[in-house]
Short mmCIF file of C-alpha atoms and ligand atoms in Angstrom, two decimals:
data_model
loop_
_atom_site.label_atom_id
_atom_site.label_comp_id
_atom_site.label_asym_id
_atom_site.label_seq_id
_atom_site.Cartn_x
_atom_site.Cartn_y
_atom_site.Cartn_z
CA MET A 12 -25.31 14.19 7.28
CA GLN A 13 -27.04 16.84 8.83
CA LEU A 14 -23.65 18.46 10.53
CA ILE A 15 -24.55 20.80 13.75
CA ALA A 16 -20.91 22.50 14.57
CA ARG A 17 -20.54 23.34 17.88
CA THR A 18 -21.12 27.42 17.50
CA ALA A 19 -24.21 26.84 16.00
CA TRP A 20 -25.86 25.05 18.74
CA GLY A 21 -23.96 27.88 21.79
CA ALA A 22 -20.35 25.54 22.32
CA PRO A 23 -16.75 27.92 21.81
CA ALA A 24 -15.66 26.85 18.19
CA THR A 25 -12.23 24.37 19.70
CA SER A 26 -12.64 21.64 21.87
CA PRO A 27 -10.12 22.13 24.52
CA ALA A 28 -10.22 17.98 25.03
CA ALA A 29 -6.73 16.24 24.66
CA ALA A 30 -5.88 14.84 21.20
CA LEU A 31 -6.85 10.94 19.29
CA PRO A 32 -6.11 11.33 16.27
CA SER A 33 -7.33 7.79 16.54
CA ALA A 34 -8.48 4.82 17.18
CA ARG A 35 -9.61 1.50 16.70
CA GLY A 36 -13.34 2.32 17.00
CA VAL A 37 -16.64 3.98 18.12
CA ALA A 38 -18.74 3.87 20.82
CA VAL A 39 -22.11 3.83 20.92
CA HIS A 40 -23.75 5.97 24.50
CA TYR A 41 -27.41 6.91 25.15
CA LEU A 42 -28.87 9.31 27.89
CA GLY A 43 -30.29 6.80 30.31
CA THR A 44 -31.95 8.46 31.70
CA ARG A 45 -36.33 9.26 31.24
CA TYR A 46 -36.39 12.19 27.84
CA ASP A 47 -39.91 11.81 26.20
CA SER A 48 -39.72 13.34 22.47
CA ARG A 49 -39.97 16.72 20.93
CA PRO A 50 -40.12 19.21 18.73
CA HIS A 51 -36.20 19.78 16.77
CA SER A 52 -36.00 23.38 17.86
CA GLU A 53 -35.42 22.39 21.63
CA CYS A 54 -33.23 19.97 20.36
CA ALA A 55 -30.09 22.17 21.05
CA ALA A 56 -30.98 22.79 24.17
CA GLN A 57 -30.17 19.89 24.97
CA VAL A 58 -27.02 19.41 24.21
CA ARG A 59 -26.30 22.64 25.58
CA SER A 60 -27.97 21.64 29.28
CA ILE A 61 -25.68 18.58 28.74
CA ARG A 62 -21.97 19.87 27.95
CA SER A 63 -23.45 22.24 31.15
CA ALA A 64 -23.88 19.38 33.13
CA HIS A 65 -20.48 17.41 32.47
CA LEU A 66 -18.43 20.67 33.48
CA ALA A 67 -20.00 20.92 36.49
CA ASN A 68 -19.47 16.95 36.84
CA LYS A 69 -16.43 17.99 39.73
CA ALA A 70 -15.51 14.77 39.80
CA GLU A 71 -15.47 13.62 36.54
CA ASN A 72 -13.28 16.86 35.74
CA TYR A 73 -14.37 16.88 32.68
CA ALA A 74 -12.49 19.94 29.88
CA ASP A 75 -15.87 19.55 27.77
CA ILE A 76 -18.91 17.54 27.17
CA ALA A 77 -17.75 14.17 27.20
CA TYR A 78 -18.72 12.60 23.56
CA ASN A 79 -17.60 13.30 20.41
CA TYR A 80 -20.81 13.30 18.54
CA LEU A 81 -24.73 13.80 19.61
CA VAL A 82 -27.80 12.66 17.38
CA CYS A 83 -31.12 13.49 18.09
CA GLU A 84 -34.67 11.80 16.79
CA HIS A 85 -34.99 13.90 14.29
CA GLY A 86 -31.58 12.39 12.81
CA HIS A 87 -29.56 15.95 13.19
CA VAL A 88 -25.79 14.99 13.92
CA TYR A 89 -24.16 17.68 16.88
CA GLU A 90 -20.96 18.16 17.16
CA GLY A 91 -18.88 17.50 20.82
CA ARG A 92 -15.59 17.26 21.25
CA GLY A 93 -15.14 15.76 17.02
CA ILE A 94 -12.89 13.95 15.29
CA GLY A 95 -9.65 13.54 16.78
CA ARG A 96 -10.56 14.24 20.35
CA ARG A 97 -10.56 11.55 23.21
CA SER A 98 -13.36 11.43 24.75
CA GLY A 99 -14.29 11.69 27.99
CA ALA A 100 -17.42 9.04 28.22
CA ASN A 101 -15.91 6.17 28.24
CA GLY A 102 -15.78 5.19 31.27
CA GLY A 103 -11.90 5.63 31.63
CA THR A 104 -8.84 6.76 30.14
CA ALA A 105 -7.27 3.60 27.83
CA GLN A 106 -11.55 2.73 26.72
CA ASN A 107 -11.48 6.32 25.71
CA THR A 108 -8.35 6.46 23.94
CA SER A 109 -9.35 2.74 22.81
CA HIS A 110 -12.70 4.17 21.56
CA TYR A 111 -14.75 7.19 19.93
CA ALA A 112 -17.47 8.33 21.78
CA VAL A 113 -21.28 8.93 20.20
CA CYS A 114 -23.93 10.16 21.92
CA ALA A 115 -27.79 9.39 21.80
CA LEU A 116 -30.24 11.75 22.74
CA HIS A 117 -32.57 8.79 24.02
CA GLY A 118 -33.72 7.34 26.77
CA THR A 119 -34.46 4.35 28.82
CA THR A 120 -37.71 4.31 27.41
CA GLY A 121 -39.36 3.60 23.83
CA GLN A 122 -37.27 3.08 20.51
CA PRO A 123 -35.09 5.33 18.96
CA SER A 124 -36.67 6.27 15.24
CA ALA A 125 -35.53 5.97 11.66
CA ASP A 126 -33.60 9.07 11.90
CA LEU A 127 -31.26 8.67 15.18
CA LEU A 128 -29.87 5.47 13.58
CA ARG A 129 -29.47 6.84 10.80
CA GLY A 130 -27.99 10.06 11.95
CA LEU A 131 -25.44 7.34 14.05
CA ALA A 132 -25.07 5.64 11.05
CA GLU A 133 -23.85 8.74 10.12
CA ALA A 134 -22.31 10.54 12.74
CA ILE A 135 -19.52 6.40 12.87
CA ALA A 136 -18.67 6.75 9.80
CA HIS A 137 -17.73 10.96 9.74
CA LEU A 138 -15.30 8.90 13.07
CA GLN A 139 -14.74 6.48 10.10
CA GLN A 140 -13.36 8.69 7.93
CA HIS A 141 -11.40 11.19 10.65
CA GLY A 142 -8.99 8.52 12.95
CA ALA A 143 -11.80 4.81 13.92
CA GLY A 144 -11.01 2.47 13.55
CA GLN A 145 -13.91 -0.36 12.02
CA GLU A 146 -15.20 -1.83 15.84
CA VAL A 147 -17.99 -1.07 16.39
CA VAL A 148 -18.92 -1.24 20.25
CA CYS A 149 -21.63 -0.55 23.17
CA HIS A 150 -21.14 1.41 26.16
CA GLY A 151 -21.31 -1.95 28.11
CA ASP A 152 -18.31 -3.63 26.46
CA LEU A 153 -15.60 -1.00 27.52
CA THR A 154 -17.17 -0.86 31.02
CA ALA A 155 -19.83 -1.98 33.86
CA THR A 156 -22.89 -0.35 32.16
CA ALA A 157 -26.26 -1.27 30.47
CA CYS A 158 -26.13 2.30 28.35
CA PRO A 159 -27.40 1.85 25.59
CA GLY A 160 -29.71 0.65 26.57
CA GLY A 161 -31.24 -2.70 24.68
CA PRO A 162 -32.74 -1.22 21.46
CA LEU A 163 -29.75 0.50 20.47
CA THR A 164 -27.40 -2.64 21.73
CA SER A 165 -29.45 -4.40 19.82
CA TRP A 166 -28.92 -2.56 16.83
CA VAL A 167 -25.19 -2.24 17.15
CA ARG A 168 -24.89 -6.16 17.40
CA ALA A 169 -26.81 -6.51 14.64
CA GLY A 170 -23.74 -3.75 12.78
CA HIS A 171 -25.29 -0.71 12.74
CA PRO A 172 -27.50 -0.89 9.51
CA LEU A 173 -28.82 2.10 7.87
CA PRO A 174 -31.86 2.71 7.49
CA PRO A 175 -32.14 1.79 2.63
CA ILE A 176 -29.83 4.65 0.75
CA SER A 177 -32.96 3.89 -1.79
CA THR A 178 -36.52 6.18 -0.16
CA PRO A 179 -39.24 3.46 -0.10
CA PRO A 180 -42.43 3.59 -1.22
CA ALA A 181 -44.60 5.92 1.01
CA THR A 182 -47.34 2.48 0.48
CA ALA A 183 -47.23 -1.60 0.80
CA PRO A 184 -45.80 -1.83 -2.65
CA THR A 185 -48.54 -4.19 -4.14
CA PRO A 186 -47.41 -7.83 -6.02
CA GLU A 187 -46.06 -6.48 -8.88
CA GLU A 188 -44.78 -3.83 -7.63
CA ASP A 189 -42.24 -5.27 -5.20
CA ALA A 190 -41.12 -7.10 -8.60
CA VAL A 191 -39.50 -2.81 -9.51
CA PRO A 192 -36.34 -2.92 -8.60
CA HIS A 193 -35.08 -0.20 -6.12
CA ARG A 194 -32.17 2.27 -8.11
CA ALA A 195 -29.20 3.83 -6.13
CA LEU A 196 -27.02 6.35 -8.67
CA LEU A 197 -23.84 7.49 -6.97
CA GLU A 198 -20.91 9.59 -8.03
CA THR A 199 -17.73 10.92 -7.10
CA SER A 200 -16.79 14.63 -8.89
CA ASP A 201 -15.57 17.21 -6.27
CA TYR A 202 -14.10 14.56 -3.99
CA VAL A 203 -10.56 13.32 -5.44
CA ARG A 204 -9.24 9.87 -4.16
CA THR A 205 -5.46 9.42 -4.71
CA VAL A 206 -4.82 5.90 -5.53
CA GLN A 207 -1.08 4.48 -3.90
CA PRO A 208 0.33 2.00 -6.00
CA ASN A 209 0.08 -1.80 -5.00
CA THR A 210 -3.26 -1.15 -2.60
CA TRP A 211 -6.34 -1.51 -2.24
CA THR A 212 -7.46 1.41 -2.70
CA THR A 213 -12.07 1.86 -1.43
CA LEU A 214 -14.16 4.34 -3.83
CA ASN A 215 -15.51 6.55 -2.07
CA PHE A 216 -19.10 8.36 -3.20
CA ASN A 217 -20.33 11.89 -2.09
CA ARG A 218 -23.32 12.41 -3.97
CA LEU A 219 -26.34 10.77 -4.42
CA TYR A 220 -29.17 11.30 -6.41
CA ASP A 221 -32.97 10.46 -4.20
CA GLY A 222 -34.62 10.34 -7.14
CA SER A 223 -35.10 13.66 -8.61
CA LYS A 224 -32.10 15.05 -7.88
CA TRP A 225 -28.26 15.52 -6.79
CA VAL A 226 -27.21 15.62 -2.92
CA THR A 227 -24.11 16.28 -1.71
CA LYS A 228 -23.37 13.63 0.74
CA ASP A 229 -19.92 13.25 3.57
CA PRO A 230 -17.49 10.50 1.15
CA GLU A 231 -19.74 7.15 1.47
CA PRO A 232 -17.76 3.67 1.48
CA SER A 233 -21.17 1.64 0.41
CA ILE A 234 -22.37 1.45 -3.13
CA LEU A 235 -25.55 -1.06 -0.88
CA LEU A 236 -26.97 -1.81 1.81
CA GLY A 237 -27.61 -5.62 1.42
CA PRO A 238 -29.79 -8.03 2.21
CA ALA A 239 -30.56 -7.70 -1.96
CA TYR A 240 -30.00 -9.67 -5.28
CA TYR A 241 -27.52 -6.80 -7.23
CA THR A 242 -26.84 -5.10 -10.40
CA VAL A 243 -24.09 -2.74 -10.26
CA SER A 244 -22.83 -1.13 -12.90
CA LEU A 245 -19.18 1.07 -11.56
CA ALA A 246 -17.86 4.38 -14.36
CA VAL A 247 -14.39 5.35 -12.57
CA ARG A 248 -11.74 7.77 -14.32
CA VAL A 249 -8.55 7.22 -13.36
CA VAL A 250 -5.85 10.18 -14.14
CA GLY A 251 -1.63 10.02 -14.70
CA LEU A 252 -2.06 6.24 -15.88
CA GLU A 253 2.10 5.53 -17.22
CA ARG A 254 1.98 4.23 -20.55
CA GLY A 255 0.84 0.19 -20.44
CA GLN A 256 -0.28 1.09 -16.72
CA GLU A 257 -2.47 -2.19 -15.71
CA VAL A 258 -5.24 -0.88 -13.45
CA GLN A 259 -7.87 -3.29 -11.46
CA LEU A 260 -10.73 -3.28 -10.33
CA ARG A 261 -13.62 -4.96 -8.13
CA LEU A 262 -16.88 -5.09 -6.61
CA ALA A 263 -16.02 -6.45 -2.93
CA ARG A 264 -18.85 -8.11 -0.81
CA TYR A 265 -18.84 -7.23 3.04
CA ARG A 266 -20.53 -9.42 5.88
CA HIS A 267 -20.52 -7.90 9.09
CA ASP A 268 -18.67 -10.74 11.76
CA GLY A 269 -20.82 -9.04 15.06
CA LYS A 270 -17.81 -6.91 16.06
CA LYS A 271 -16.35 -5.04 12.27
CA TYR A 272 -17.04 -5.90 8.26
CA VAL A 273 -14.50 -8.15 7.11
CA ARG A 274 -14.40 -8.20 3.00
CA ALA A 275 -16.29 -12.19 1.46
CA SER A 276 -15.37 -12.18 -1.64
CA ALA A 277 -14.16 -10.07 -4.71
CA MET A 278 -15.13 -9.89 -8.05
CA PRO A 279 -12.11 -8.08 -10.40
CA ILE A 280 -11.80 -7.64 -13.82
CA SER A 281 -7.98 -5.95 -14.84
CA SER A 282 -8.18 -3.90 -17.73
CA PRO A 283 -5.20 -2.02 -20.39
CA VAL A 284 -4.13 0.79 -19.67
CA HIS A 285 -5.21 3.69 -22.97
CA ASP A 286 -2.24 6.69 -24.11
CA GLY A 287 -2.46 9.21 -23.15
CA GLY A 288 -2.35 8.78 -19.38
CA LYS A 289 -5.97 8.42 -18.74
CA GLY A 290 -8.05 5.46 -18.28
CA HIS A 291 -11.70 4.97 -18.61
CA PHE A 292 -13.17 1.59 -17.23
CA VAL A 293 -17.12 0.68 -16.88
CA HIS A 294 -18.43 -2.83 -15.93
CA THR A 295 -21.52 -4.57 -14.71
CA TRP A 296 -21.42 -7.03 -11.82
CA THR A 297 -24.46 -8.54 -10.82
CA GLY A 298 -24.76 -11.49 -6.87
CA HIS A 299 -25.97 -11.57 -4.20
CA VAL A 300 -25.51 -9.22 -0.56
CA PRO A 301 -27.64 -12.50 1.51
CA ALA A 302 -29.39 -11.80 4.93
CA ALA A 303 -27.26 -13.59 6.92
CA ASP A 304 -23.69 -10.98 6.50
CA ARG A 305 -25.35 -7.95 7.11
CA GLY A 306 -23.44 -6.87 4.26
CA ARG A 307 -22.40 -4.35 1.95
CA LEU A 308 -20.82 -4.13 -1.44
CA ARG A 309 -17.39 -0.97 -2.14
CA ALA A 310 -15.96 -0.06 -4.61
CA GLU A 311 -12.29 -0.79 -4.25
CA ILE A 312 -8.96 -0.04 -6.71
CA LEU A 313 -5.69 -1.11 -7.64
CA VAL A 314 -2.65 -0.83 -9.43
CA PRO A 315 -0.51 -3.30 -9.17
CA GLN A 316 3.49 -1.15 -10.53
CA GLY A 317 4.17 2.01 -11.36
CA PRO A 318 3.58 5.49 -9.55
CA GLY A 319 0.36 6.39 -7.61
CA VAL A 320 -2.77 7.31 -9.98
CA THR A 321 -5.85 9.30 -9.58
CA VAL A 322 -9.85 8.89 -9.14
CA ASP A 323 -10.61 12.44 -10.57
CA TYR A 324 -14.60 10.89 -10.82
CA ALA A 325 -15.83 7.47 -10.18
CA ARG A 326 -19.93 6.56 -10.42
CA ALA A 327 -21.78 3.54 -9.62
CA GLU A 328 -25.67 2.62 -10.84
CA GLY A 329 -26.37 -0.40 -9.12
CA LEU A 330 -30.64 -1.39 -9.62
CA TYR A 331 -31.46 -3.65 -6.35
CA TRP A 332 -34.36 -6.51 -5.67
CA PRO A 333 -34.43 -6.42 -1.87
CA ALA A 334 -34.17 -9.96 -0.96
ZN1 ZN B 419 -21.83 5.76 28.07
ZN1 ZN B 420 -33.76 17.37 16.84
#
C-alpha cells in the first residue's frame, strides 16, 4: 500500500477525532461532485481542500477531515483520521461507530481506475488488520444517499475485488499462452505470527515476488483471488513446539456472501512434531475457486493442544489458471 501519512500531505500528525478501536466494518464513499482526472502532483492539495472544507463546516462541527482514509485515482492512500478513530462521514454517530469510512477521490462521472480500486481495497484491508470487521458496505447502505455512486456501488456489491495478484500480460495472450499458468509467490519473514492454542489462525504474508524482485507490503491474508484453478504449495516453520505437539495446516477457501467472506471449505493436513521445538511443514493443494464465489484462498494453522506457538516463516507458492 502506498500510504501518504498525515504529515506528508499537510495535516497535523495526530487526528483529534474520538477513539474507536474496533468497528463492524468499513463504508465506502466518493466525492459526490464532478471530479476530473488530474496528475498525481495535485492529489495532496485535493485532500487538503477536503479537510479545509470539513473544518469550515459549522453544521457538522468536524474536528478533522471526516474520513479514515482517502484514495486517489493513482492508487495512493491518504491517511485521514487513520486507524482507531471514529469517522464523521457515515451520516450519524451510530453509523460512524459501526463502520470506518474510506473515500475515493472519484466524482459523479467516469469509471474508477484500477489503481483507485486497488488502493481502496488496500485501505479496507489495512483497516481490517486494525480493528475493522469483515463487513464492507456503501455509504448508502447506512444512510439515505447515492454515495458512492453507481460504479463504486457495483464494485462493493461484487465483494470489492482486488486486481489479480500477478501482473497480467501486457499484450493479449495467444491461445498457446493461455495454457501457461500465472504464478503467485508470497512470503512472510519479518512478520511473525503468534498462534494461540485451539484457534484456527490465518497466516499473513508481507512479501510478494512481483516477477523480478521481492516487494514488502502490508500483511495480506489472501494467497490467491478467484476465479481460478490452482495448485498452491505452503511451507511453514513453527517454533516453540513441545515434543509430540500436533500442528494442523489447512488451505481454506472463502466465498463472498454479498457482505462478507465466509469459509466455504477447508482442506486440513496434520503432521507429527519434530524434536527440538521446531516444525517445518510443507504441503500442496490443488482445487478450484468458482467464479460465482468471488472467492479467495487463505492459509490457516491450528495447534489443538498445549501452549501457543510462533510461525517465524511461511511461504506460499501458487500456480493458477484463471477460470
Ligand atoms: Zn459518502
Ligand atoms: Zn494521485
